Amino acid sequence: MKSKLFIFKKAYSIESPGHYYAALAVDEKGIIKKTLGRERAVELKKASPENIEIVDFSDYYCLPGFFDSHTHFMQTGYNSMSVRFERCESIAGIKRLLAAKIKEKGILTGRKGLPPIIMGHGFDETNLAEKRMPERRDLDEVSGETPIFISRVDHHSCVCNSAFIELYKDFFKKIDSRSVKTGILRQEPNYKIKGMLIDDFSESVRDAAYEISENIALKAGITSVCALEGGAISGANDVYYIDRVIKSGRNRINIILFDQSGDFERAAELGFRRIGGCLLVDGSLGSATAALSSPYRNDPQNRGALYMDEKFM
């Protein structure tokens, strides 16, 4: 890479409040020279006319890279690879999007030893004309052969079709019959099946999700993230994957990995300096899993659930 000299109106640093430079010289390793004066920038150019290319951004400001301290990094990529339902106004609309994805063969592939599936994300039943969650029967009308897994906008509940249930039949044998009948999973079953699904992803699927998330960060000017992986948030294999990426040095942004599982032995074995980051005390109001002191108005038997108690804390 040819060295470049970027000239800015002000290139703010984090050395002290309000501190800035007028120009930055960079190469493939990063910043090699900072200068306060515009005149000095010109001198740098004259000193190495063949080796430094001047990029004139003198009408623009330059800011340090942003730091996102709470990201579900791999999940961001998986969401982007899924059928998105945020704009859907009906269950019929959700079904149309899923059917179109199957027709165009836009199916998530590369899962080890298992058939391709359709993943969807982002529905909110309060915005749907039917004012209810999609169910197993709705997804079965889209396809009886292709496994379908869709998650609510908050990730605290999900819906599966019959083909997906058959794919993980040993798991579904262990949960309550109502959840199997409706295909709607909440609380612990929701997190367990989601973790199982993510752990079954192949390396190629993880590679694609990682690249999407990294590009999203860079386009937003984010150069450092705390990646909160594993535990109830995602599969354990995402923890191992991000750890491998960091140790290989192929990451283009600074990643600080948090293992959500609470597995202190694994964290110590992998050399992690931190654990936790996003521990779920309870669920969400939207999925009717947030712990309440009195029942939900539309569900007199439900008060949500605490996922952690005072003993854990």
Backbone as numpy.savetxt, mean C-alpha at the origin, in Angstrom:
# Nx Ny Nz CAx CAy CAz Cx Cy Cz
26.51 8.91 -15.98 25.66 10.12 -15.98 26.53 11.36 -15.98
26.23 12.29 -16.88 26.94 13.55 -16.92 26.52 14.41 -15.73
27.51 15.04 -15.08 27.19 15.90 -13.94 26.32 17.06 -14.39
25.38 17.43 -13.54 24.47 18.53 -13.86 24.49 19.58 -12.76
24.37 20.81 -13.17 24.31 21.92 -12.23 22.92 22.54 -12.33
22.13 22.37 -11.28 20.77 22.91 -11.23 20.80 24.27 -10.55
20.29 25.28 -11.24 20.21 26.62 -10.67 18.75 26.90 -10.32
18.49 27.29 -9.08 17.13 27.54 -8.60 16.98 28.96 -8.09
15.74 29.38 -7.96 15.47 30.65 -7.28 15.93 30.51 -5.83
15.49 29.39 -5.20 15.97 29.03 -3.87 15.86 27.50 -3.75
16.94 26.86 -3.35 16.92 25.42 -3.08 17.05 25.26 -1.56
15.90 25.06 -0.92 15.88 25.03 0.55 16.55 23.76 1.07
17.32 23.92 2.14 17.94 22.77 2.79 17.29 22.57 4.16
17.71 21.53 4.85 17.20 21.30 6.21 18.30 21.56 7.23
19.32 22.29 6.81 20.44 22.57 7.70 20.05 23.53 8.82
19.14 24.45 8.52 18.63 25.38 9.52 17.37 26.01 8.94
16.47 26.53 9.78 15.23 27.13 9.28 15.49 28.24 8.27
14.85 28.13 7.11 14.97 29.15 6.07 16.25 29.09 5.26
17.14 28.15 5.56 18.41 28.08 4.85 18.21 27.55 3.44
18.91 28.14 2.47 18.77 27.68 1.08 20.06 27.89 0.31
20.16 27.22 -0.83 21.26 27.39 -1.77 20.69 27.92 -3.08
21.58 28.44 -3.90 21.15 28.93 -5.21 21.36 27.89 -6.30
22.29 26.96 -6.05 22.58 25.97 -7.08 23.08 24.69 -6.45
22.81 23.57 -7.14 23.25 22.25 -6.69 23.87 21.51 -7.86
25.08 20.99 -7.66 25.71 20.15 -8.67 25.52 18.69 -8.26
25.07 17.85 -9.20 24.79 16.45 -8.88 25.39 15.52 -9.92
25.65 14.27 -9.50 26.00 13.20 -10.43 25.20 11.96 -10.03
25.60 10.79 -10.52 24.80 9.59 -10.24 24.80 9.22 -8.76
25.73 9.75 -7.99 25.79 9.44 -6.56 25.01 10.42 -5.71
24.55 11.51 -6.31 23.79 12.50 -5.56 24.42 13.88 -5.64
24.21 14.70 -4.63 24.72 16.07 -4.62 26.23 16.04 -4.39
26.97 16.71 -5.26 28.43 16.77 -5.13 28.91 18.18 -4.77
28.05 19.18 -4.98 28.46 20.55 -4.67 27.23 21.40 -4.45
27.28 22.24 -3.40 26.21 23.20 -3.14 26.83 24.58 -3.09
26.13 25.53 -3.66 26.67 26.88 -3.66 25.60 27.89 -3.32
26.02 28.93 -2.64 25.08 29.95 -2.20 24.82 31.00 -3.27
25.82 31.29 -4.09 25.68 32.41 -5.03 25.47 31.98 -6.47
24.69 32.73 -7.20 24.47 32.46 -8.62 25.77 32.62 -9.40
26.59 33.57 -8.96 27.85 33.82 -9.65 28.78 32.61 -9.52
28.78 32.00 -8.34 29.62 30.83 -8.12 29.15 29.67 -9.00
27.85 29.57 -9.26 27.32 28.54 -10.13 27.89 28.68 -11.54
27.98 29.90 -12.01 28.54 30.15 -13.33 30.01 29.78 -13.35
30.71 30.07 -12.26 32.13 29.73 -12.17 32.34 28.21 -12.26
31.43 27.47 -11.62 31.52 26.02 -11.68 31.39 25.52 -13.11
30.51 26.14 -13.84 30.29 25.77 -15.24 31.55 26.06 -16.06
32.13 27.21 -15.83 33.33 27.59 -16.58 34.51 26.69 -16.26
34.56 26.23 -15.00 35.69 25.39 -14.58 35.65 24.02 -15.26
34.45 23.51 -15.56 34.32 22.20 -16.20 33.27 22.26 -17.29
33.54 22.98 -18.37 32.52 23.18 -19.40 32.05 21.90 -20.08
32.89 20.87 -20.10 32.50 19.64 -20.79 31.84 18.63 -19.85
32.06 18.79 -18.58 31.59 17.78 -17.63 30.33 18.16 -16.88
29.95 19.43 -16.91 28.79 19.87 -16.17 27.76 20.48 -17.12
26.55 19.96 -17.06 25.44 20.51 -17.84 24.60 21.40 -16.93
24.35 22.63 -17.37 23.55 23.55 -16.54 22.07 23.36 -16.86
21.27 23.21 -15.82 19.83 23.13 -15.94 19.26 24.34 -15.21
18.67 25.24 -15.97 18.24 26.51 -15.40 16.79 26.44 -14.90
16.64 26.34 -13.60 15.34 26.40 -12.93 15.26 27.66 -12.06
15.87 28.72 -12.54 16.02 29.92 -11.71 14.69 30.59 -11.37
13.60 30.20 -12.01 12.28 30.75 -11.66 11.53 29.83 -10.69
12.18 28.74 -10.25 11.50 27.75 -9.42 12.22 27.54 -8.08
11.44 27.04 -7.13 11.99 26.69 -5.82 12.24 25.18 -5.78
13.22 24.79 -4.97 13.52 23.37 -4.76 13.37 23.07 -3.27
12.63 21.99 -2.96 12.40 21.60 -1.57 13.05 20.25 -1.29
13.45 20.00 -0.05 13.96 18.65 0.29 12.86 17.61 0.06
13.27 16.37 -0.15 12.30 15.30 -0.35 11.39 15.15 0.87
10.11 14.86 0.62 9.16 14.69 1.71 9.34 13.34 2.39
8.89 13.25 3.64 9.00 12.03 4.44 7.58 11.61 4.83
7.15 10.44 4.37 5.84 9.90 4.75 6.07 8.88 5.86
5.62 9.22 7.05 5.92 8.39 8.22 4.93 7.26 8.45
3.91 7.13 7.59 2.94 6.05 7.77 2.43 5.60 6.41
3.06 4.56 5.87 2.60 4.00 4.59 2.43 2.50 4.71
1.40 1.98 4.05 1.30 0.54 3.83 1.78 0.35 2.41
3.09 0.27 2.29 3.77 0.45 1.02 3.36 -0.60 -0.01
3.44 -1.87 0.34 3.09 -2.91 -0.61 1.59 -2.90 -0.91
0.77 -2.62 0.11 -0.67 -2.58 -0.10 -1.05 -1.49 -1.09
-0.31 -0.38 -1.09 -0.56 0.68 -2.06 -0.42 0.15 -3.48
0.60 -0.68 -3.70 0.79 -1.28 -5.01 -0.30 -2.27 -5.35
-0.68 -3.11 -4.39 -1.74 -4.08 -4.63 -3.06 -3.37 -4.95
-3.34 -2.28 -4.22 -4.56 -1.51 -4.50 -4.57 -1.01 -5.94
-3.41 -0.53 -6.38 -3.32 0.01 -7.74 -3.48 -1.07 -8.80
-3.13 -2.31 -8.44 -3.27 -3.42 -9.38 -4.67 -4.02 -9.36
-5.51 -3.54 -8.46 -6.86 -4.08 -8.30 -7.88 -3.28 -9.11
-9.05 -3.86 -9.31 -10.18 -3.12 -9.87 -10.62 -2.10 -8.81
-10.79 -0.85 -9.19 -11.10 0.19 -8.21 -12.58 0.56 -8.26
-13.20 0.66 -7.06 -14.65 0.86 -6.98 -15.04 2.21 -6.36
-14.09 3.10 -6.13 -14.41 4.35 -5.41 -15.53 5.15 -6.07
-15.66 5.07 -7.38 -16.67 5.86 -8.08 -17.97 5.08 -8.34
-18.01 3.85 -7.88 -19.20 3.04 -8.13 -20.38 3.53 -7.28
-21.55 3.60 -7.90 -22.75 4.06 -7.22 -23.75 2.93 -6.99
-23.37 1.71 -7.40 -24.29 0.57 -7.22 -23.49 -0.72 -7.26
-24.08 -1.78 -6.74 -23.47 -3.10 -6.83 -23.41 -3.53 -8.30
-24.40 -3.12 -9.06 -24.39 -3.42 -10.50 -23.15 -2.82 -11.16
-22.77 -1.61 -10.73 -21.57 -0.97 -11.26 -20.31 -1.73 -10.90
-20.25 -2.24 -9.67 -19.11 -3.06 -9.25 -19.01 -4.31 -10.11
-20.15 -4.94 -10.36 -20.18 -6.16 -11.17 -19.74 -5.88 -12.61
-20.14 -4.75 -13.14 -19.75 -4.41 -14.52 -18.23 -4.24 -14.63
-17.63 -3.58 -13.63 -16.18 -3.38 -13.67 -15.43 -4.72 -13.56
-15.91 -5.58 -12.69 -15.28 -6.89 -12.54 -15.41 -7.72 -13.82
-16.60 -7.70 -14.41 -16.84 -8.46 -15.65 -15.95 -7.94 -16.78
-15.80 -6.62 -16.85 -14.96 -6.03 -17.90 -13.50 -6.45 -17.71
-13.06 -6.50 -16.45 -11.67 -6.90 -16.18 -11.42 -8.34 -16.58
-12.40 -9.20 -16.31 -12.25 -10.61 -16.71 -12.24 -10.72 -18.23
-13.10 -9.96 -18.89 -13.21 -10.03 -20.36 -11.91 -9.59 -21.03
-11.27 -8.57 -20.46 -10.03 -8.08 -21.07 -8.80 -8.82 -20.53
-9.07 -9.86 -19.73 -8.03 -10.68 -19.14 -7.09 -9.85 -18.26
-7.64 -8.84 -17.64 -6.87 -8.02 -16.70 -6.89 -8.65 -15.33
-6.35 -9.84 -15.24 -6.41 -10.63 -14.01 -5.03 -10.68 -13.37
-5.01 -10.61 -12.05 -3.74 -10.68 -11.32 -3.16 -12.07 -11.47
-2.00 -12.16 -12.11 -1.40 -13.46 -12.38 -0.08 -13.61 -11.63
0.53 -14.79 -11.80 1.84 -15.01 -11.24 1.83 -15.55 -9.83
0.68 -15.97 -9.32 0.61 -16.52 -7.98 1.06 -17.96 -8.01
1.83 -18.35 -7.02 2.48 -19.65 -7.06 1.49 -20.81 -6.90
1.42 -21.65 -7.91 0.64 -22.87 -7.84 -0.86 -22.69 -7.73
-1.35 -21.49 -7.89 -2.78 -21.23 -7.75 -3.28 -20.51 -9.00
-4.58 -20.64 -9.30 -5.11 -19.99 -10.50 -5.13 -18.47 -10.34
-5.12 -17.74 -11.45 -5.23 -16.28 -11.39 -6.56 -15.86 -10.75
-6.55 -14.73 -10.09 -7.77 -14.24 -9.47 -8.01 -12.79 -9.87
-9.20 -12.31 -9.56 -9.53 -10.89 -9.69 -9.52 -10.30 -8.29
-8.79 -9.19 -8.14 -8.83 -8.44 -6.89 -9.51 -7.10 -7.14
-10.33 -6.67 -6.19 -10.98 -5.37 -6.29 -10.88 -4.65 -4.96
-10.95 -3.34 -5.00 -10.82 -2.58 -3.75 -11.55 -1.24 -3.86
-12.07 -0.80 -2.69 -12.51 0.59 -2.58 -14.00 0.83 -2.53
-14.83 -0.23 -2.44 -16.26 0.04 -2.40 -16.66 0.55 -1.02
-17.73 1.34 -1.01 -18.31 1.85 0.23 -19.82 1.72 0.09
-20.40 0.78 0.81 -21.83 0.47 0.63 -22.74 1.66 0.94
-22.26 2.62 1.73 -23.10 3.79 2.03 -23.26 4.68 0.80
-22.39 4.51 -0.19 -22.49 5.28 -1.43 -23.20 4.50 -2.54
-23.60 3.27 -2.24 -24.24 2.44 -3.26 -25.76 2.57 -3.20
-26.41 2.47 -4.34 -27.87 2.61 -4.41 -28.57 1.57 -3.55
-27.98 0.37 -3.47 -28.60 -0.71 -2.72 -28.45 -0.55 -1.20
-27.51 0.30 -0.78 -27.25 0.55 0.65 -26.94 -0.75 1.41
-26.19 -1.64 0.76 -25.76 -2.87 1.42 -24.42 -3.30 0.85
-23.78 -4.20 1.57 -22.52 -4.77 1.09 -22.79 -5.70 -0.10
-21.89 -5.75 -1.06 -21.98 -6.82 -2.06 -21.84 -8.16 -1.33
-22.38 -9.22 -1.90 -22.31 -10.52 -1.27 -21.77 -11.57 -2.23
-21.58 -12.76 -1.71 -21.08 -13.89 -2.50 -21.93 -14.09 -3.74
-23.25 -14.06 -3.59 -24.15 -14.29 -4.73 -23.96 -13.25 -5.83
-23.67 -12.00 -5.43 -23.43 -10.94 -6.42 -22.18 -11.23 -7.24
-21.12 -11.63 -6.54 -19.86 -11.91 -7.24 -19.94 -13.19 -8.07
-20.77 -14.14 -7.60 -20.96 -15.37 -8.38 -21.64 -15.08 -9.72
-22.45 -14.04 -9.75 -23.11 -13.66 -11.00 -22.10 -13.09 -12.00
-20.99 -12.59 -11.49 -19.92 -12.10 -12.38 -19.16 -13.28 -12.96
-18.77 -14.22 -12.08 -18.06 -15.41 -12.54 -18.17 -16.53 -11.51
-18.47 -17.71 -12.01 -18.50 -18.89 -11.15 -17.20 -19.66 -11.22
-16.29 -19.21 -12.10 -15.03 -19.94 -12.30 -13.82 -19.16 -11.82
-13.80 -17.87 -12.06 -12.66 -17.04 -11.66 -12.79 -16.62 -10.20
-11.82 -16.93 -9.34 -11.88 -16.48 -7.95 -11.86 -14.95 -7.87
-12.76 -14.40 -7.07 -12.85 -12.95 -6.90 -12.75 -12.60 -5.42
-11.90 -11.64 -5.12 -11.72 -11.14 -3.75 -11.77 -9.62 -3.81
-12.72 -9.00 -3.11 -12.81 -7.55 -3.10 -12.83 -7.04 -1.65
-12.19 -5.91 -1.43 -12.11 -5.35 -0.08 -12.80 -4.00 -0.01
-13.37 -3.73 1.16 -14.01 -2.45 1.40 -12.96 -1.34 1.43
-13.39 -0.10 1.31 -12.48 1.03 1.22 -11.54 1.11 2.42
-11.97 0.60 3.58 -11.15 0.68 4.79 -10.30 -0.56 5.04
-10.43 -1.58 4.19 -9.71 -2.86 4.33 -10.11 -3.63 5.58
-11.15 -3.22 6.28 -11.56 -3.91 7.50 -12.61 -4.99 7.24
-13.03 -5.14 5.99 -13.93 -6.23 5.62 -13.73 -6.53 4.14
-14.13 -7.74 3.75 -13.95 -8.15 2.36 -15.10 -9.06 1.94
-15.19 -9.32 0.63 -16.22 -10.19 0.09 -15.56 -11.15 -0.91
-15.95 -12.42 -0.89 -15.37 -13.43 -1.77 -16.48 -14.15 -2.53
-16.17 -14.62 -3.72 -17.15 -15.43 -4.45 -16.90 -16.92 -4.19
-17.74 -17.76 -4.74 -17.67 -19.20 -4.47 -16.35 -19.80 -4.94
-15.86 -19.34 -6.09 -14.60 -19.88 -6.62 -13.44 -19.56 -5.68
-13.46 -18.38 -5.08 -12.40 -18.02 -4.13 -12.53 -18.86 -2.86
-13.75 -19.03 -2.40 -13.99 -19.85 -1.20 -13.52 -21.28 -1.43
-13.75 -21.81 -2.61 -13.29 -23.16 -2.94 -11.76 -23.22 -2.95
-11.14 -22.13 -3.41 -9.69 -22.07 -3.48 -9.06 -22.18 -2.09
-9.73 -21.58 -1.11 -9.24 -21.60 0.27 -10.24 -22.35 1.16
-10.70 -23.49 0.67 -11.78 -24.20 1.35 -11.41 -24.65 2.76
-10.15 -25.00 3.00 -9.74 -25.43 4.34 -9.90 -24.29 5.34
-9.61 -23.06 4.90 -9.79 -21.90 5.78 -11.28 -21.65 6.05
-12.09 -21.70 5.01 -13.50 -21.38 5.16 -14.27 -22.45 5.94
-13.72 -23.65 6.06 -14.34 -24.69 6.88 -14.31 -24.33 8.37
-13.39 -23.42 8.72 -13.16 -23.10 10.12 -13.89 -21.84 10.59
-14.57 -21.14 9.67 -15.23 -19.90 10.09 -16.75 -20.11 10.11
-17.46 -19.12 10.63 -18.90 -19.29 10.85 -19.66 -19.42 9.53
-20.77 -20.15 9.59 -21.53 -20.48 8.39 -22.14 -19.24 7.73
-22.49 -18.22 8.52 -23.06 -17.01 7.94 -22.05 -16.30 7.04
-20.80 -16.23 7.49 -19.76 -15.60 6.67 -19.54 -16.36 5.38
-19.58 -17.70 5.47 -19.42 -18.51 4.27 -20.59 -18.29 3.32
-21.80 -18.23 3.86 -22.99 -18.06 3.03 -22.99 -16.71 2.30
-22.66 -15.65 3.02 -22.69 -14.30 2.41 -21.39 -13.97 1.68
-20.31 -14.66 2.06 -19.01 -14.33 1.49 -18.39 -13.10 2.11
-19.04 -12.52 3.12 -18.55 -11.29 3.77 -17.75 -11.67 5.01
-16.51 -11.22 5.06 -15.64 -11.50 6.20 -15.26 -10.20 6.90
-15.35 -10.25 8.23 -14.95 -9.11 9.06 -14.02 -9.60 10.16
-13.45 -8.65 10.88 -12.60 -8.93 12.04 -11.50 -9.94 11.68
-11.23 -10.89 12.56 -10.09 -11.79 12.37 -10.13 -12.57 11.06
-11.28 -13.15 10.65 -11.30 -13.86 9.36 -10.89 -12.98 8.18
-11.28 -11.71 8.22 -10.91 -10.79 7.14 -9.39 -10.65 7.04
-8.74 -10.43 8.18 -7.29 -10.23 8.16 -6.54 -11.52 7.83
-7.06 -12.64 8.32 -6.38 -13.91 8.07 -6.40 -14.28 6.59
-7.58 -14.17 5.95 -7.65 -14.55 4.54 -6.87 -13.58 3.67
-6.88 -12.30 4.06 -6.10 -11.32 3.30 -4.61 -11.62 3.41
-4.15 -11.97 4.62 -2.75 -12.31 4.81 -2.37 -13.56 4.04
-3.26 -14.56 4.02 -3.00 -15.79 3.28 -2.88 -15.50 1.78
-3.79 -14.66 1.29 -3.78 -14.30 -0.13 -2.48 -13.59 -0.50
-2.10 -12.60 0.31 -0.88 -11.83 0.02 0.36 -12.71 0.12
0.38 -13.61 1.09 1.53 -14.51 1.22 1.66 -15.46 0.04
0.56 -15.69 -0.67 0.59 -16.57 -1.84 1.05 -15.85 -3.12
1.21 -14.54 -3.05 1.67 -13.82 -4.24 3.09 -14.26 -4.62
3.34 -14.31 -5.90 4.67 -14.65 -6.39 5.58 -13.43 -6.30
6.85 -13.66 -6.51 7.83 -12.57 -6.48 7.53 -11.55 -7.58
7.03 -12.01 -8.72 6.75 -11.08 -9.82 5.61 -10.13 -9.47
4.61 -10.63 -8.74 3.51 -9.77 -8.30 4.03 -8.74 -7.31
4.89 -9.18 -6.38 5.47 -8.25 -5.41 6.34 -7.21 -6.10
7.12 -7.66 -7.08 7.97 -6.72 -7.83 7.12 -5.62 -8.46
6.01 -6.02 -9.08 5.13 -5.05 -9.75 4.52 -4.08 -8.75
4.06 -4.61 -7.61 3.45 -3.76 -6.59 4.47 -2.79 -6.01
5.68 -3.28 -5.77 6.74 -2.42 -5.22 7.06 -1.27 -6.18
7.22 -1.61 -7.45 7.57 -0.57 -8.44 6.48 0.49 -8.53
5.22 0.07 -8.50 4.10 1.03 -8.53 4.18 1.96 -7.32
4.38 1.41 -6.14 4.40 2.23 -4.92 5.59 3.18 -4.92
6.73 2.70 -5.36 7.92 3.56 -5.39 7.72 4.72 -6.37
7.12 4.44 -7.53 6.87 5.50 -8.50 5.84 6.51 -7.97
4.82 6.04 -7.26 3.84 6.94 -6.66 4.53 7.89 -5.70
5.43 7.34 -4.88 6.15 8.16 -3.90 7.02 9.20 -4.60
7.79 8.77 -5.58 8.71 9.69 -6.26 7.97 10.80 -6.99
6.85 10.47 -7.61 6.07 11.49 -8.31 5.51 12.53 -7.35
5.30 12.14 -6.10 4.79 13.07 -5.09 5.91 13.80 -4.37
7.15 13.54 -4.76 8.28 14.20 -4.10 8.66 13.57 -2.77
8.19 12.33 -2.54 8.49 11.62 -1.30 9.75 10.78 -1.51
10.76 11.01 -0.67 12.02 10.29 -0.82 12.32 9.38 0.37
11.51 9.45 1.42 11.66 8.56 2.58 10.28 8.12 3.04
10.14 6.83 3.38 8.87 6.32 3.88 9.11 5.36 5.03
8.15 5.31 5.94 8.07 4.21 6.90 7.10 3.20 6.30
7.60 2.00 5.99 6.78 0.95 5.38 6.27 0.03 6.48
4.96 0.05 6.70 4.35 -0.73 7.77 3.77 -2.01 7.15
4.47 -3.11 7.34 4.14 -4.35 6.63 3.88 -5.49 7.62
3.17 -6.51 7.15 2.94 -7.70 7.94 1.85 -7.51 8.98
1.75 -8.46 9.88 0.71 -8.40 10.91 -0.67 -8.45 10.32
-1.60 -7.70 10.91 -2.97 -7.65 10.41 -3.07 -6.83 9.14
-2.01 -6.10 8.80 -2.05 -5.20 7.64 -1.82 -5.97 6.34
-0.89 -6.91 6.35 -0.59 -7.66 5.13 0.09 -8.97 5.50
0.56 -9.69 4.50 1.20 -10.97 4.75 2.63 -10.82 5.24
3.11 -11.84 5.94 4.49 -11.83 6.45 5.51 -11.77 5.31
5.16 -12.35 4.16 6.11 -12.36 3.05 6.42 -10.97 2.52
5.53 -10.01 2.76 5.83 -8.63 2.39 6.96 -8.07 3.25
7.01 -8.49 4.51 8.09 -8.06 5.40 9.42 -8.57 4.85
9.47 -9.85 4.53 10.70 -10.43 4.00 11.09 -9.78 2.66
10.09 -9.49 1.85 10.36 -8.91 0.54 11.00 -7.52 0.68
10.37 -6.65 1.47 10.92 -5.30 1.64 12.30 -5.37 2.27
12.50 -6.28 3.20 13.82 -6.45 3.81 14.86 -6.81 2.76
14.49 -7.69 1.83 15.44 -8.07 0.76 15.73 -6.88 -0.15
14.72 -6.10 -0.46 14.92 -4.93 -1.31 15.90 -3.95 -0.68
15.70 -3.68 0.60 16.58 -2.74 1.30 18.01 -3.25 1.34
18.17 -4.53 1.69 19.52 -5.09 1.82 20.22 -5.23 0.48
19.44 -5.34 -0.62 20.05 -5.41 -1.95 20.47 -4.04 -2.46
19.90 -2.98 -1.87 20.24 -1.62 -2.27 19.57 -1.16 -3.54
18.57 -1.88 -4.01 17.93 -1.48 -5.28 16.80 -0.47 -5.08
16.48 -0.13 -3.85 15.44 0.87 -3.61 15.95 2.25 -3.99
15.07 3.01 -4.66 15.41 4.38 -5.08 15.01 5.41 -4.04
14.27 4.99 -3.03 13.91 5.87 -1.93 14.36 5.23 -0.63
14.47 6.05 0.41 14.86 5.54 1.72 13.65 4.88 2.37
13.77 3.59 2.72 12.66 2.83 3.32 13.03 2.41 4.73
12.19 2.77 5.67 12.34 2.34 7.06 11.25 1.32 7.32
11.64 0.07 7.54 10.70 -1.04 7.62 10.23 -1.29 9.05
8.92 -1.38 9.22 8.30 -1.74 10.48 7.58 -3.09 10.30
7.88 -4.05 11.15 7.18 -5.34 11.13 5.97 -5.23 12.07
4.76 -5.40 11.49 3.53 -5.23 12.26 3.13 -6.44 13.09
3.85 -7.55 12.94 3.36 -8.81 13.49 3.49 -8.91 15.00
4.38 -8.17 15.59 4.65 -8.34 17.01 5.56 -9.53 17.27
6.16 -10.08 16.20 7.07 -11.22 16.33 8.46 -10.68 16.63
8.78 -10.54 17.90 10.04 -9.93 18.31 11.24 -10.81 17.93
11.06 -12.12 17.97 12.16 -13.02 17.61 12.53 -12.85 16.15
11.51 -12.77 15.28 11.79 -12.59 13.86 12.44 -11.24 13.61
11.94 -10.22 14.27 12.51 -8.88 14.11 13.98 -8.88 14.50
14.30 -9.54 15.60 15.69 -9.59 16.05 16.55 -10.40 15.08
15.98 -11.49 14.57 16.71 -12.35 13.63 17.04 -11.61 12.35
16.11 -10.78 11.89 16.33 -10.02 10.65 17.11 -8.74 10.88
17.37 -8.42 12.14 18.16 -7.23 12.43 17.37 -5.94 12.41
16.04 -6.03 12.59 15.22 -4.81 12.60 15.49 -4.01 13.87
15.47 -2.70 13.73 15.67 -1.82 14.88 14.34 -1.33 15.46
13.25 -1.72 14.81 11.93 -1.24 15.25 10.86 -2.27 14.90
9.73 -2.18 15.58 8.62 -3.09 15.33 7.34 -2.32 15.63
6.22 -2.75 15.06 4.95 -2.05 15.29 4.70 -1.00 14.24
4.24 0.16 14.67 4.00 1.26 13.73 2.54 1.50 13.45
1.77 0.43 13.22 0.33 0.56 12.98 -0.35 -0.68 13.56
-0.59 -0.64 14.85 -1.22 -1.76 15.53 -2.70 -1.44 15.72
-3.57 -2.35 15.29 -5.00 -2.10 15.30 -5.60 -2.45 16.65
-6.08 -1.44 17.36 -6.73 -1.67 18.64 -8.14 -2.23 18.43
-8.82 -1.74 17.40 -10.14 -2.27 17.04 -10.35 -2.07 15.55
-11.59 -2.26 15.09 -11.88 -2.16 13.67 -12.27 -0.76 13.24
-13.19 -0.68 12.28 -13.62 0.62 11.75 -15.14 0.75 11.86
-15.60 1.99 11.89 -17.04 2.23 11.93 -17.71 1.75 10.64
-17.05 2.00 9.51 -17.64 1.63 8.22 -17.91 0.15 8.09
-16.99 -0.68 8.62 -17.17 -2.12 8.57 -17.91 -2.64 9.80
-18.35 -1.72 10.66 -19.09 -2.07 11.89 -18.27 -3.00 12.77
-16.96 -2.75 12.82 -16.08 -3.55 13.68 -15.39 -2.69 14.73
-15.58 -1.37 14.68 -15.04 -0.51 15.72 -15.70 -0.85 17.06
-14.93 -0.93 18.12 -15.46 -1.31 19.44 -16.25 -0.17 20.04
-17.52 -0.42 20.37 -18.40 0.59 20.94 -18.89 0.15 22.32
-19.29 1.14 23.13 -19.83 0.83 24.45 -21.28 0.39 24.38
-21.95 0.66 23.26 -23.34 0.23 23.06 -23.47 -0.30 21.63
-24.50 -1.10 21.35 -24.62 -1.75 20.03 -24.83 -0.74 18.89
-24.47 -1.18 17.69 -24.76 -0.41 16.49 -26.28 -0.34 16.30
-26.77 0.80 15.85 -28.22 0.99 15.71 -28.85 -0.02 14.76
-28.15 -0.34 13.68 -28.72 -1.25 12.69 -28.35 -2.71 12.95
-27.66 -2.97 14.08 -27.24 -4.33 14.41 -27.17 -4.46 15.93
-28.30 -4.69 16.58 -28.38 -4.69 18.05 -27.48 -5.71 18.74
-27.02 -6.73 18.01 -26.16 -7.75 18.61 -24.68 -7.44 18.46
-24.38 -6.34 17.81 -22.98 -6.06 17.47 -22.46 -4.81 18.19
-21.38 -4.97 18.90 -20.69 -3.83 19.52 -19.28 -3.68 18.97
-19.01 -4.32 17.86 -17.65 -4.28 17.33 -16.75 -5.20 18.12
-15.45 -4.96 18.05 -14.52 -5.85 18.75 -13.21 -5.15 19.02
-12.65 -5.42 20.19 -11.29 -4.99 20.52 -10.32 -6.06 20.04
-9.30 -5.63 19.31 -8.28 -6.56 18.85 -7.12 -6.63 19.84
-7.03 -5.65 20.71 -5.99 -5.62 21.73 -6.63 -5.22 23.04
-6.09 -5.74 24.13 -6.60 -5.36 25.44 -5.48 -4.73 26.26
-5.78 -4.39 27.50 -4.81 -3.72 28.35 -3.59 -4.61 28.64
-3.79 -5.93 28.62 -2.67 -6.83 28.86 -1.62 -6.70 27.76
-2.10 -6.53 26.50 -1.16 -6.37 25.40 -0.36 -5.08 25.55
-1.06 -4.02 25.95 -0.42 -2.72 26.08 0.56 -2.72 27.26
